[in-house]
Short mmCIF file of C-alpha atoms and ligand atoms in Angstrom, two decimals:
data_model
loop_
_atom_site.label_atom_id
_atom_site.label_comp_id
_atom_site.label_asym_id
_atom_site.label_seq_id
_atom_site.Cartn_x
_atom_site.Cartn_y
_atom_site.Cartn_z
CA UNK A 888 -24.59 47.00 -26.74
CA UNK A 889 -23.07 45.38 -29.79
CA UNK A 890 -20.31 43.79 -27.75
CA UNK A 891 -22.84 42.51 -25.25
CA UNK A 892 -24.87 40.93 -28.08
CA UNK A 893 -21.65 39.54 -29.57
CA UNK A 894 -20.73 37.93 -26.26
CA UNK A 895 -24.24 36.54 -25.78
CA UNK A 896 -24.24 35.08 -29.32
CA UNK A 897 -20.87 33.41 -28.87
CA UNK A 898 -21.94 32.01 -25.54
CA UNK A 899 -25.20 30.66 -26.99
CA UNK A 900 -23.39 29.14 -29.97
CA UNK A 901 -20.91 27.48 -27.65
CA UNK A 902 -23.61 26.03 -25.42
CA UNK A 903 -25.45 24.86 -28.55
CA UNK A 904 -22.37 22.90 -29.56
CA UNK A 905 -22.39 21.13 -26.23
CA UNK A 906 -26.09 20.62 -26.70
CA UNK A 907 -25.43 19.00 -30.05
CA UNK A 908 -22.85 16.73 -28.50
CA UNK A 909 -25.42 15.62 -25.96
CA UNK A 910 -27.95 14.94 -28.71
CA UNK A 911 -25.41 12.94 -30.69
CA UNK A 912 -24.64 10.91 -27.62
CA UNK A 913 -28.32 10.29 -27.01
CA UNK A 914 -28.86 9.21 -30.57
CA UNK A 915 -25.97 6.78 -30.27
CA UNK A 916 -27.42 5.22 -27.16
CA UNK A 917 -30.96 4.87 -28.38
CA UNK A 918 -29.72 3.61 -31.74
CA UNK A 919 -28.47 0.43 -30.11
CA UNK A 920 -31.77 -0.69 -28.64
CA UNK A 921 -32.16 -4.29 -29.76
CA UNK A 922 -34.99 -4.78 -32.22
CA UNK A 923 -37.84 -6.90 -30.89
CA UNK A 924 -39.50 -9.31 -33.30
CA UNK A 925 -42.83 -10.99 -32.71
CA UNK A 926 -43.70 -11.99 -36.27
CA UNK A 927 -42.24 -12.43 -39.74
CA UNK A 928 -41.84 -9.77 -42.38
CA UNK A 929 -43.98 -11.68 -44.88
CA UNK A 930 -47.46 -13.12 -44.35
CA UNK A 931 -48.01 -16.84 -44.64
CA UNK A 932 -44.83 -17.76 -42.75
CA UNK A 933 -44.59 -19.72 -39.52
CA UNK A 934 -41.51 -20.29 -37.33
CA UNK A 935 -40.85 -23.02 -34.78
CA UNK A 936 -38.60 -22.02 -31.89
CA UNK A 937 -37.40 -24.26 -29.07
CA UNK A 938 -36.58 -23.02 -25.57
CA UNK A 939 -34.77 -24.27 -22.46
CA UNK A 940 -32.57 -26.96 -24.04
CA UNK A 941 -30.54 -28.74 -24.82
CA UNK A 942 -31.65 -31.82 -22.95
CA UNK A 943 -30.22 -35.28 -23.43
CA UNK A 944 -32.59 -37.43 -25.47
CA UNK A 945 -35.46 -35.01 -26.00
CA UNK A 946 -33.55 -32.46 -28.06
CA UNK A 947 -32.19 -35.19 -30.35
CA UNK A 948 -35.73 -36.50 -30.86
CA UNK A 949 -36.93 -32.98 -31.69
CA UNK A 950 -34.11 -32.81 -34.26
CA UNK A 951 -35.27 -36.13 -35.71
CA UNK A 952 -38.81 -34.81 -36.16
CA UNK A 953 -37.54 -31.65 -37.83
CA UNK A 954 -35.29 -33.66 -40.15
CA UNK A 955 -38.16 -35.99 -41.11
CA UNK A 956 -40.30 -32.98 -42.00
CA UNK A 957 -37.53 -31.00 -43.68
CA UNK A 958 -37.97 -28.07 -41.31
CA UNK A 959 -35.43 -25.57 -39.96
CA UNK A 960 -36.07 -24.44 -36.38
CA UNK A 961 -34.35 -22.18 -33.89
CA UNK A 962 -32.94 -23.49 -30.62
CA UNK A 963 -32.62 -20.95 -27.81
CA UNK A 964 -30.14 -22.61 -25.50
CA UNK A 965 -29.09 -22.27 -21.89
CA UNK A 966 -25.64 -23.21 -20.61
CA UNK A 967 -26.88 -24.35 -17.23
CA UNK A 968 -30.43 -25.60 -17.24
CA UNK A 969 -31.21 -29.22 -18.10
CA UNK A 970 -27.62 -30.09 -18.93
CA UNK A 971 -24.20 -28.62 -18.32
CA UNK A 972 -23.29 -27.11 -21.68
CA UNK A 973 -19.83 -26.11 -20.52
CA UNK A 974 -18.59 -29.50 -19.37
CA UNK A 975 -20.82 -32.15 -20.89
CA UNK A 976 -19.49 -33.42 -24.20
CA UNK A 977 -22.84 -35.06 -24.89
CA UNK A 978 -24.67 -31.77 -24.36
CA UNK A 979 -22.25 -29.86 -26.55
CA UNK A 980 -22.65 -32.45 -29.28
CA UNK A 981 -26.41 -31.93 -29.28
CA UNK A 982 -25.99 -28.21 -30.00
CA UNK A 983 -23.35 -29.01 -32.58
CA UNK A 984 -25.67 -31.43 -34.31
CA UNK A 985 -28.52 -28.88 -34.37
CA UNK A 986 -26.19 -26.31 -35.88
CA UNK A 987 -24.77 -28.73 -38.45
CA UNK A 988 -28.27 -29.73 -39.50
CA UNK A 989 -28.91 -26.09 -40.41
CA UNK A 990 -30.92 -24.94 -37.41
CA UNK A 991 -30.37 -21.50 -35.95
CA UNK A 992 -28.77 -21.44 -32.50
CA UNK A 993 -29.84 -18.56 -30.29
CA UNK A 994 -29.36 -17.62 -26.64
CA UNK A 995 -31.84 -18.09 -23.79
CA UNK A 996 -29.35 -16.84 -21.14
CA UNK A 997 -26.75 -18.86 -19.26
CA UNK A 998 -28.90 -19.74 -16.27
CA UNK A 999 -32.40 -19.33 -17.66
CA UNK A 1000 -32.45 -16.03 -15.86
CA UNK A 1001 -35.12 -13.35 -15.93
CA UNK A 1002 -33.04 -10.40 -17.15
CA UNK A 1003 -34.73 -7.94 -14.79
CA UNK A 1004 -33.44 -10.11 -11.95
CA UNK A 1005 -30.09 -10.42 -13.69
CA UNK A 1006 -29.79 -6.61 -13.69
CA UNK A 1007 -30.64 -6.47 -9.99
CA UNK A 1008 -28.07 -9.06 -9.02
CA UNK A 1009 -25.43 -8.00 -11.56
CA UNK A 1010 -25.43 -11.18 -13.62
CA UNK A 1011 -26.21 -9.73 -17.05
CA UNK A 1012 -22.67 -10.41 -18.20
CA UNK A 1013 -22.83 -14.07 -17.23
CA UNK A 1014 -26.28 -14.54 -18.68
CA UNK A 1015 -25.71 -12.75 -21.97
CA UNK A 1016 -21.99 -12.53 -22.74
CA UNK A 1017 -20.89 -15.75 -21.08
CA UNK A 1018 -23.71 -17.71 -22.71
CA UNK A 1019 -22.65 -16.31 -26.08
CA UNK A 1020 -19.09 -17.43 -25.36
CA UNK A 1021 -20.23 -20.95 -24.53
CA UNK A 1022 -22.29 -21.15 -27.73
CA UNK A 1023 -19.39 -19.76 -29.71
CA UNK A 1024 -17.03 -22.33 -28.19
CA UNK A 1025 -19.27 -25.06 -29.63
CA UNK A 1026 -20.31 -23.79 -33.06
CA UNK A 1027 -17.63 -21.17 -33.69
CA UNK A 1028 -20.17 -18.37 -34.13
CA UNK A 1029 -21.76 -15.82 -31.83
CA UNK A 1030 -25.55 -15.82 -31.80
CA UNK A 1031 -27.69 -12.83 -32.74
CA UNK A 1032 -31.09 -14.21 -31.77
CA UNK A 1033 -32.05 -13.89 -28.12
CA UNK A 1034 -35.15 -15.19 -26.37
CA UNK A 1035 -35.60 -13.60 -22.93
CA UNK A 1036 -36.74 -16.01 -20.23
CA UNK A 1037 -40.29 -15.08 -19.17
CA UNK A 1038 -40.23 -12.54 -21.98
CA UNK A 1039 -38.89 -9.78 -19.73
CA UNK A 1040 -37.02 -7.31 -21.92
CA UNK A 1041 -39.23 -8.05 -24.92
CA UNK A 1042 -42.54 -6.53 -23.86
CA UNK A 1043 -42.24 -3.22 -25.66
CA UNK A 1044 -44.03 0.01 -24.90
CA UNK A 1045 -46.20 -0.51 -27.99
CA UNK A 1046 -47.14 -4.01 -26.89
CA UNK A 1047 -47.97 -2.91 -23.35
CA UNK A 1048 -50.05 0.01 -24.59
CA UNK A 1049 -51.99 -2.27 -26.93
CA UNK A 1050 -52.53 -4.79 -24.15
CA UNK A 1051 -53.31 -2.10 -21.59
CA UNK A 1052 -50.70 -3.42 -19.20
CA UNK A 1053 -48.01 -1.49 -17.33
CA UNK A 1054 -44.80 -0.90 -19.23
CA UNK A 1055 -41.56 -1.63 -17.41
CA UNK A 1056 -38.80 0.88 -18.15
CA UNK A 1057 -36.19 -1.80 -17.44
CA UNK A 1058 -37.15 -3.23 -20.83
CA UNK A 1059 -35.11 -0.45 -22.44
CA UNK A 1060 -32.06 -1.28 -20.33
CA UNK A 1061 -32.28 -4.89 -21.40
CA UNK A 1062 -32.73 -3.93 -25.06
CA UNK A 1063 -29.84 -1.50 -24.78
CA UNK A 1064 -27.55 -4.19 -23.36
CA UNK A 1065 -28.52 -6.67 -26.07
CA UNK A 1066 -28.49 -4.06 -28.83
CA UNK A 1067 -24.94 -3.03 -28.01
CA UNK A 1068 -23.99 -6.63 -28.66
CA UNK A 1069 -25.79 -6.76 -31.99
CA UNK A 1070 -28.47 -9.09 -30.67
CA UNK A 1071 -32.16 -9.25 -31.63
CA UNK A 1072 -34.95 -10.02 -29.19
CA UNK A 1073 -37.22 -12.77 -30.47
CA UNK A 1074 -40.64 -12.92 -28.86
CA UNK A 1075 -43.62 -14.94 -30.04
CA UNK A 1076 -47.19 -14.32 -31.12
CA UNK A 1077 -48.53 -17.87 -30.98
CA UNK A 1078 -48.04 -20.25 -28.08
CA UNK A 1079 -48.38 -24.00 -27.75
CA UNK A 1080 -48.27 -23.92 -23.95
CA UNK A 1081 -46.68 -27.36 -24.40
CA UNK A 1082 -45.12 -27.34 -20.91
CA UNK A 1083 -48.62 -26.98 -19.48
CA UNK A 1084 -50.27 -29.57 -21.71
CA UNK A 1085 -48.25 -32.69 -21.12
CA UNK A 1086 -50.50 -35.58 -22.12
CA UNK A 1087 -53.03 -33.44 -23.93
CA UNK A 1088 -51.93 -32.42 -27.38
CA UNK A 1089 -55.37 -31.08 -28.28
CA UNK A 1090 -54.96 -28.34 -25.68
CA UNK A 1091 -51.76 -27.24 -27.39
CA UNK A 1092 -53.46 -27.19 -30.78
CA UNK A 1093 -56.37 -25.23 -29.31
CA UNK A 1094 -53.88 -22.80 -27.82
CA UNK A 1095 -52.25 -22.32 -31.20
CA UNK A 1096 -55.65 -21.96 -32.86
CA UNK A 1097 -56.37 -18.94 -30.67
CA UNK A 1098 -53.75 -17.12 -32.71
CA UNK A 1099 -53.96 -18.77 -36.12
CA UNK A 1100 -57.74 -18.80 -36.24
CA UNK A 1101 -58.31 -15.46 -34.59
CA UNK A 1102 -60.81 -13.28 -36.40
CA UNK A 1103 -59.32 -11.76 -39.52
CA UNK A 1104 -56.12 -13.83 -39.43
CA UNK A 1105 -55.11 -15.79 -42.51
CA UNK A 1106 -51.92 -16.77 -44.36
CA UNK A 1107 -52.67 -13.83 -46.65
CA UNK A 1108 -52.21 -11.28 -43.88
CA UNK A 1109 -50.51 -12.95 -40.92
CA UNK A 1110 -47.35 -14.72 -39.86
CA UNK A 1111 -46.43 -16.41 -36.62
CA UNK A 1112 -43.51 -17.24 -34.37
CA UNK A 1113 -44.34 -19.93 -31.86
CA UNK A 1114 -42.45 -21.61 -29.06
CA UNK A 1115 -42.19 -25.14 -27.77
CA UNK A 1116 -39.80 -26.69 -25.26
CA UNK A 1117 -37.44 -29.38 -26.50
CA UNK A 1118 -36.84 -30.59 -22.96
CA UNK A 1119 -40.13 -32.44 -22.39
CA UNK A 1120 -40.83 -35.95 -23.71
CA UNK A 1121 -44.43 -35.26 -24.65
CA UNK A 1122 -43.54 -32.00 -26.41
CA UNK A 1123 -41.06 -33.62 -28.77
CA UNK A 1124 -42.74 -37.02 -29.13
CA UNK A 1125 -46.33 -35.89 -29.67
CA UNK A 1126 -46.99 -32.16 -29.74
CA UNK A 1127 -44.26 -31.16 -32.20
CA UNK A 1128 -45.46 -33.31 -35.12
CA UNK A 1129 -49.09 -32.35 -34.57
CA UNK A 1130 -48.19 -28.67 -34.48
CA UNK A 1131 -46.34 -29.06 -37.78
CA UNK A 1132 -49.33 -30.82 -39.36
CA UNK A 1133 -51.80 -28.28 -37.99
CA UNK A 1134 -49.80 -25.30 -39.23
CA UNK A 1135 -49.46 -26.78 -42.71
CA UNK A 1136 -53.16 -27.64 -42.85
CA UNK A 1137 -53.88 -24.00 -42.14
CA UNK A 1138 -51.91 -22.96 -45.19
CA UNK A 1139 -48.74 -21.62 -43.56
CA UNK A 1140 -45.20 -22.29 -44.74
CA UNK A 1141 -42.77 -23.22 -41.96
CA UNK A 1142 -39.55 -21.23 -42.46
CA UNK A 1143 -36.38 -20.54 -40.49
CA UNK A 1144 -36.35 -17.58 -38.12
CA UNK A 1145 -33.55 -16.03 -40.18
CA UNK A 1146 -35.79 -16.10 -43.26
CA UNK A 1147 -38.82 -14.91 -41.29
CA UNK A 1148 -37.24 -11.74 -39.95
CA UNK A 1149 -34.61 -11.28 -42.65
CA UNK A 1150 -31.67 -11.26 -40.25
CA UNK A 1151 -28.51 -13.38 -40.15
CA UNK A 1152 -28.48 -15.61 -37.07
CA UNK A 1153 -24.82 -14.95 -36.26
CA UNK A 1154 -22.76 -11.83 -35.67
CA UNK A 1155 -20.43 -12.55 -38.58
CA UNK A 1156 -23.42 -12.50 -40.92
CA UNK A 1157 -23.25 -16.21 -41.65
CA UNK A 1158 -26.59 -17.78 -42.50
CA UNK A 1159 -26.52 -21.58 -42.85
CA UNK A 1160 -29.56 -21.58 -45.09
CA UNK A 1161 -28.31 -19.09 -47.61
CA UNK A 1162 -25.90 -19.83 -50.44
CA UNK A 1163 -22.35 -18.71 -49.63
CA UNK A 1164 -22.55 -16.11 -52.40
CA UNK A 1165 -25.33 -14.31 -50.55
CA UNK A 1166 -23.69 -14.19 -47.13
CA UNK A 1167 -23.66 -10.70 -45.75
CA UNK A 1168 -21.60 -9.14 -43.05
CA UNK A 1169 -23.52 -8.00 -40.04
CA UNK A 1170 -22.30 -4.74 -38.58
CA UNK A 1171 -23.39 -5.60 -35.09
CA UNK A 1172 -25.36 -2.60 -33.90
CA UNK A 1173 -29.06 -2.58 -34.50
CA UNK A 1174 -31.25 0.32 -35.42
CA UNK A 1175 -34.18 -1.66 -36.74
CA UNK A 1176 -37.82 -0.82 -36.77
CA UNK A 1177 -40.03 -1.18 -33.78
CA UNK A 1178 -42.00 -4.40 -33.57
CA UNK A 1179 -45.52 -4.90 -34.68
CA UNK A 1180 -47.69 -5.43 -31.66
CA UNK A 1181 -49.36 -8.76 -31.32
CA UNK A 1182 -51.88 -9.72 -28.73
CA UNK A 1183 -50.94 -13.26 -27.92
CA UNK A 1184 -47.69 -13.18 -26.03
CA UNK A 1185 -47.86 -15.23 -22.88
CA UNK A 1186 -45.22 -15.57 -20.26
CA UNK A 1187 -43.26 -18.76 -20.51
CA UNK A 1188 -42.70 -21.26 -17.74
CA UNK A 1189 -39.75 -21.50 -15.42
CA UNK A 1190 -36.79 -23.71 -15.79
CA UNK A 1191 -35.21 -26.90 -14.72
CA UNK A 1192 -33.35 -27.42 -11.47
CA UNK A 1193 -31.06 -30.20 -12.61
CA UNK A 1194 -28.02 -28.02 -13.02
CA UNK A 1195 -26.56 -26.02 -10.17
CA UNK A 1196 -26.35 -22.29 -10.00
CA UNK A 1197 -29.70 -21.69 -11.64
CA UNK A 1198 -32.38 -19.44 -10.27
CA UNK A 1199 -35.87 -20.15 -9.13
CA UNK A 1200 -37.26 -17.10 -10.82
CA UNK A 1201 -40.98 -17.21 -11.09
CA UNK A 1202 -41.49 -13.50 -11.48
CA UNK A 1203 -44.37 -12.59 -13.68
CA UNK A 1204 -44.63 -9.92 -16.31
CA UNK A 1205 -43.64 -6.52 -15.04
CA UNK A 1206 -43.31 -7.43 -11.39
CA UNK A 1207 -41.55 -4.70 -9.43
CA UNK A 1208 -41.94 -2.45 -12.39
CA UNK A 1209 -41.11 1.19 -12.04
CA UNK A 1210 -44.29 2.55 -13.48
CA UNK A 1211 -44.78 5.93 -15.01
CA UNK A 1212 -45.07 7.56 -18.36
CA UNK A 1213 -42.17 6.33 -20.44
CA UNK A 1214 -40.15 8.86 -22.40
CA UNK A 1215 -40.08 8.33 -26.12
CA UNK A 1216 -36.32 8.55 -26.45
CA UNK A 1217 -36.16 8.16 -30.22
CA UNK A 1218 -38.56 11.03 -31.00
CA UNK A 1219 -37.09 13.17 -28.21
CA UNK A 1220 -33.65 12.89 -29.81
CA UNK A 1221 -34.94 13.86 -33.25
CA UNK A 1222 -36.83 16.87 -31.86
CA UNK A 1223 -33.77 18.04 -29.94
CA UNK A 1224 -31.66 17.71 -33.06
CA UNK A 1225 -34.08 19.74 -35.22
CA UNK A 1226 -34.36 22.41 -32.52
CA UNK A 1227 -30.58 22.56 -32.36
CA UNK A 1228 -30.24 23.12 -36.11
CA UNK A 1229 -32.82 25.93 -36.13
CA UNK A 1230 -31.17 27.63 -33.17
CA UNK A 1231 -27.72 27.45 -34.80
CA UNK A 1232 -29.06 28.94 -38.07
CA UNK A 1233 -30.83 31.72 -36.14
CA UNK A 1234 -27.72 32.58 -34.14
CA UNK A 1235 -25.52 32.53 -37.23
CA UNK A 1236 -27.89 34.99 -38.98
CA UNK A 1237 -27.89 37.20 -35.90
CA UNK A 1238 -24.13 37.09 -35.86
CA UNK A 1239 -23.96 38.17 -39.54
CA UNK A 1240 -26.35 41.06 -38.92
CA UNK A 1241 -24.35 42.26 -35.94
CA UNK A 1242 -20.96 42.37 -37.63
ZN1 LIG B 1865 -37.39 -20.72 -21.04
#
């Protein structure tokens, strides 16, 4: 009997070791999910982000407005959208200028590609890694901030639950891919809908007001990340300045995204708006906190067709989603780990009693 129990104990202990290995592996995988940000860490802050550029003329004029107002923005760039960022010297110089003027440069994919589609067609590498390489070839640094086209990959389980909309499990695959590269997903919680309000700036202000003037919101308790497109004349010539004025009138301080979320914009930890003494080294992998859920994320518009090899993606939020109850991977891993420890202690005690 004793030898049977001895054998059973050894066998259970051995399988528990394999179990632990599996748990460790799980923890490693889930630990690299890219953090999703929709707001700043401190109330009273407001961030301007620009999508879809660069574009000859309009992006430079957006930079002029920012310079005039002493504001640092974030430019989420594509390699092949309005201009050819690989081959056009003019286009590359626009990104270089934005970077040299202290703005954060982030990625918006190579082809302005919905990442769910990118996964289907196997173009994640081009759209994430290749775009990072192009950016790095211009500014010498690899971006951390990532804005997913159409938002797909950034609509978290918490957000979907709060909004009572279906959650798409592919979001975790996207976050995993970005997280393994040390990237952060930057969503938004206030929209200007500038692409949809060409010629009517008041509509953009009203759109913004839906978030800033929502019941209970104030600079004492809220912060915002908004988006605008630096590729449209009306957006950079009219809407941008009025947005800046409106935000300031409402008592918010316009800060850089890096300051808002407390993260360095580049993989090497370099932050252009911090003194050199304070530069930190980013370790790459992300294990950050889950985002706060905000109720005002809208899908963003499509993209330009000027540059070849771009897609005509018009998919809306969670199209083709594989619905079902998502598994809470983080808590599942912790529970497994605790169970494992208790089982090992129990078996060790049993072992001591037997011999
Ligand atoms: Zn876009």
